[in-house]
């Protein structure tokens, strides 16, 4: 299928609060305007938003599917032209192969996720996807300490697990100077 179309992998990365999901939705809404079938997948570990749809500012609805394993995307991907994956850092390395297969099948894959954890260590799946992507967008946030551009996610709690799903109570965006690993 889709033999005439070339698939691609795009990555949108950056620290917490840098607007990665917004940018993902913006690209998918533009796909909808172009009459493409679009869908967002997110890891079931992220239950902050339970809705089945993501609703954008201009009231467009995008179907959002919670999955546990990256391979589950294949169960839904048949009719979809543009596949968004949010919070991609929560997936293990199998997400890389899944993205390759989908892109080789002619689909446009748009990955959004944190490039590095709260210790500034790269998330492995994201590091590989960044290396394999055709197009990369690195977003910045604003440093909560000094107002400069921020590329680091400062954790505010003592929790030492790599994955701690959280919002503004657990994390702050920081610049290189203000980041304390
Ligand atoms: Zn700063």
CSV table of C-alpha atoms and ligand atoms in Angstrom, one decimal:
chain,number,residue,atom,x,y,z
A,1,UNK,CA,0.0,0.0,0.0
A,2,UNK,CA,1.0,3.7,-0.4
A,3,UNK,CA,3.7,2.6,-2.9
A,4,UNK,CA,3.9,6.0,-4.5
A,5,UNK,CA,4.3,8.0,-1.3
A,6,UNK,CA,7.4,8.4,0.7
A,7,UNK,CA,7.0,8.2,4.5
A,8,UNK,CA,9.0,10.3,6.9
A,9,UNK,CA,9.9,10.5,10.6
A,10,UNK,CA,9.7,13.9,12.2
A,11,UNK,CA,10.8,14.6,15.8
A,12,UNK,CA,9.6,17.4,18.0
A,13,UNK,CA,11.7,17.5,21.2
A,14,UNK,CA,12.6,19.8,24.0
A,15,UNK,CA,12.2,20.2,27.8
A,16,UNK,CA,9.1,20.2,29.9
A,17,UNK,CA,6.6,23.1,29.1
A,18,UNK,CA,8.1,23.8,25.7
A,19,UNK,CA,4.9,23.2,23.7
A,20,UNK,CA,5.8,19.9,22.1
A,21,UNK,CA,2.2,18.6,22.2
A,22,UNK,CA,0.9,21.9,20.9
A,23,UNK,CA,3.2,21.7,17.9
A,24,UNK,CA,2.3,18.0,17.4
A,25,UNK,CA,-1.4,19.0,17.3
A,26,UNK,CA,-0.7,21.9,15.0
A,27,UNK,CA,0.9,19.6,12.4
A,28,UNK,CA,-1.9,17.1,12.7
A,29,UNK,CA,-4.6,19.7,12.3
A,30,UNK,CA,-2.8,20.9,9.1
A,31,UNK,CA,-3.0,17.3,8.0
A,32,UNK,CA,-6.7,17.2,8.6
A,33,UNK,CA,-7.1,20.4,6.5
A,34,UNK,CA,-5.3,18.6,3.7
A,35,UNK,CA,-8.0,15.8,4.1
A,36,UNK,CA,-5.6,13.2,5.6
A,37,UNK,CA,-6.6,10.7,8.2
A,38,UNK,CA,-4.7,11.6,11.4
A,39,UNK,CA,-4.4,10.0,14.8
A,40,UNK,CA,-2.4,10.5,18.0
A,41,UNK,CA,-1.0,7.6,20.1
A,42,UNK,CA,0.3,8.0,23.6
A,43,UNK,CA,1.7,5.6,26.2
A,44,UNK,CA,-0.9,4.4,28.7
A,45,UNK,CA,1.6,5.3,31.5
A,46,UNK,CA,0.6,8.9,30.9
A,47,UNK,CA,-2.9,9.1,32.3
A,48,UNK,CA,-2.9,12.8,32.9
A,49,UNK,CA,-5.4,13.3,30.2
A,50,UNK,CA,-8.0,10.6,29.9
A,51,UNK,CA,-10.0,11.9,26.9
A,52,UNK,CA,-10.3,9.8,23.8
A,53,UNK,CA,-9.9,13.0,21.7
A,54,UNK,CA,-7.5,15.8,21.8
A,55,UNK,CA,-9.3,19.0,21.1
A,56,UNK,CA,-7.2,21.8,19.6
A,57,UNK,CA,-7.7,25.6,20.0
A,58,UNK,CA,-9.7,25.8,16.8
A,59,UNK,CA,-12.0,23.0,18.0
A,60,UNK,CA,-10.7,20.4,15.7
A,61,UNK,CA,-10.8,17.0,17.3
A,62,UNK,CA,-8.1,14.4,16.8
A,63,UNK,CA,-8.5,10.8,17.9
A,64,UNK,CA,-6.1,9.9,20.7
A,65,UNK,CA,-5.4,6.2,21.4
A,66,UNK,CA,-3.7,5.0,24.6
A,67,UNK,CA,-1.5,2.0,24.1
A,68,UNK,CA,0.9,0.0,26.3
A,69,UNK,CA,3.3,-1.4,23.6
A,70,UNK,CA,4.5,0.4,20.5
A,71,UNK,CA,3.5,-2.5,18.3
A,72,UNK,CA,-0.2,-1.8,19.1
A,73,UNK,CA,0.0,1.1,16.7
A,74,UNK,CA,-0.1,-1.5,13.8
A,75,UNK,CA,-3.6,-2.5,15.0
A,76,UNK,CA,-4.9,1.0,14.1
A,77,UNK,CA,-2.6,2.3,11.5
A,78,UNK,CA,-4.1,0.8,8.3
A,79,UNK,CA,-6.3,3.8,7.4
A,80,UNK,CA,-4.1,6.5,9.0
A,81,UNK,CA,-1.9,8.8,6.8
A,82,UNK,CA,-0.3,10.8,9.6
A,83,UNK,CA,0.6,9.2,12.9
A,84,UNK,CA,1.4,11.4,15.9
A,85,UNK,CA,3.1,9.9,19.0
A,86,UNK,CA,3.1,12.0,22.1
A,87,UNK,CA,5.3,11.6,25.2
A,88,UNK,CA,7.4,9.1,23.1
A,89,UNK,CA,10.1,8.9,25.8
A,90,UNK,CA,7.8,6.6,27.7
A,91,UNK,CA,8.1,3.8,25.1
A,92,UNK,CA,11.0,1.3,25.0
A,93,UNK,CA,13.3,0.8,22.1
A,94,UNK,CA,10.8,-1.2,20.1
A,95,UNK,CA,9.2,2.2,19.1
A,96,UNK,CA,12.2,2.7,16.7
A,97,UNK,CA,11.4,-0.4,14.6
A,98,UNK,CA,7.7,0.5,14.6
A,99,UNK,CA,8.4,4.0,13.3
A,100,UNK,CA,10.7,2.6,10.6
A,101,UNK,CA,8.1,0.1,9.4
A,102,UNK,CA,5.3,2.7,9.3
A,103,UNK,CA,7.5,5.3,7.5
A,104,UNK,CA,8.6,2.6,5.0
A,105,UNK,CA,4.9,1.9,4.4
A,106,UNK,CA,4.5,5.6,3.3
A,107,UNK,CA,3.2,7.1,6.5
A,108,UNK,CA,4.2,10.4,8.0
A,109,UNK,CA,5.3,9.8,11.6
A,110,UNK,CA,5.5,12.8,14.0
A,111,UNK,CA,7.2,12.0,17.3
A,112,UNK,CA,6.9,14.4,20.3
A,113,UNK,CA,8.8,13.8,23.5
A,114,UNK,CA,11.4,14.8,26.0
A,115,UNK,CA,14.9,14.4,24.6
A,116,UNK,CA,16.5,14.2,28.1
A,117,UNK,CA,15.4,13.2,31.6
A,118,UNK,CA,15.7,15.3,34.8
A,119,UNK,CA,19.4,14.4,35.1
A,120,UNK,CA,19.9,15.6,31.5
A,121,UNK,CA,20.6,12.1,30.3
A,122,UNK,CA,19.0,11.3,26.9
A,123,UNK,CA,16.0,9.0,26.8
A,124,UNK,CA,17.3,6.1,24.7
A,125,UNK,CA,14.3,5.7,22.4
A,126,UNK,CA,14.3,9.5,21.7
A,127,UNK,CA,18.1,9.5,21.0
A,128,UNK,CA,17.7,6.9,18.4
A,129,UNK,CA,14.7,8.5,16.8
A,130,UNK,CA,16.5,11.8,16.6
A,131,UNK,CA,19.3,10.1,14.8
A,132,UNK,CA,16.9,8.4,12.3
A,133,UNK,CA,14.6,11.3,11.7
A,134,UNK,CA,14.3,13.2,8.4
A,135,UNK,CA,13.3,16.4,10.3
A,136,UNK,CA,14.0,17.6,13.8
A,137,UNK,CA,12.5,20.5,15.7
A,138,UNK,CA,13.9,21.4,19.1
A,139,UNK,CA,11.7,23.7,21.1
A,140,UNK,CA,12.7,25.8,24.1
A,141,UNK,CA,10.9,26.8,27.2
A,142,UNK,CA,11.5,29.8,29.5
A,143,UNK,CA,13.8,29.4,32.5
A,144,UNK,CA,11.7,29.7,35.7
A,145,UNK,CA,14.7,31.1,37.5
A,146,UNK,CA,16.1,33.8,35.2
A,147,UNK,CA,13.8,34.1,32.1
A,148,UNK,CA,16.4,32.9,29.6
A,149,UNK,CA,15.6,30.2,27.0
A,150,UNK,CA,15.4,26.9,28.8
A,151,UNK,CA,16.4,23.4,27.4
A,152,UNK,CA,16.6,21.5,30.7
A,153,UNK,CA,13.8,19.9,32.9
A,154,UNK,CA,14.5,20.5,36.6
A,155,UNK,CA,12.8,18.1,38.9
A,156,UNK,CA,11.7,19.7,42.2
A,157,UNK,CA,11.1,16.5,44.2
A,158,UNK,CA,13.5,13.9,45.6
A,159,UNK,CA,12.0,11.1,43.5
A,160,UNK,CA,14.8,9.3,41.6
A,161,UNK,CA,12.9,7.2,39.1
A,162,UNK,CA,13.6,8.2,35.5
A,163,UNK,CA,9.9,8.4,34.7
A,164,UNK,CA,7.8,10.5,37.0
A,165,UNK,CA,4.7,11.8,35.2
A,166,UNK,CA,4.1,15.3,36.4
A,167,UNK,CA,3.3,18.8,35.8
A,168,UNK,CA,4.3,22.2,37.3
A,169,UNK,CA,4.5,20.9,40.9
A,170,UNK,CA,7.2,18.4,40.1
A,171,UNK,CA,9.1,20.1,37.3
A,172,UNK,CA,10.5,23.5,36.2
A,173,UNK,CA,12.1,24.5,32.9
A,174,UNK,CA,15.7,25.8,33.4
A,175,UNK,CA,18.5,27.2,31.3
A,176,UNK,CA,22.0,25.6,31.4
A,177,UNK,CA,23.2,28.0,34.0
A,178,UNK,CA,20.2,27.5,36.4
A,179,UNK,CA,19.9,23.7,36.0
A,180,UNK,CA,21.0,21.8,39.0
A,181,UNK,CA,21.3,18.1,38.2
B,1,LIG,ZN1,18.2,30.4,34.0
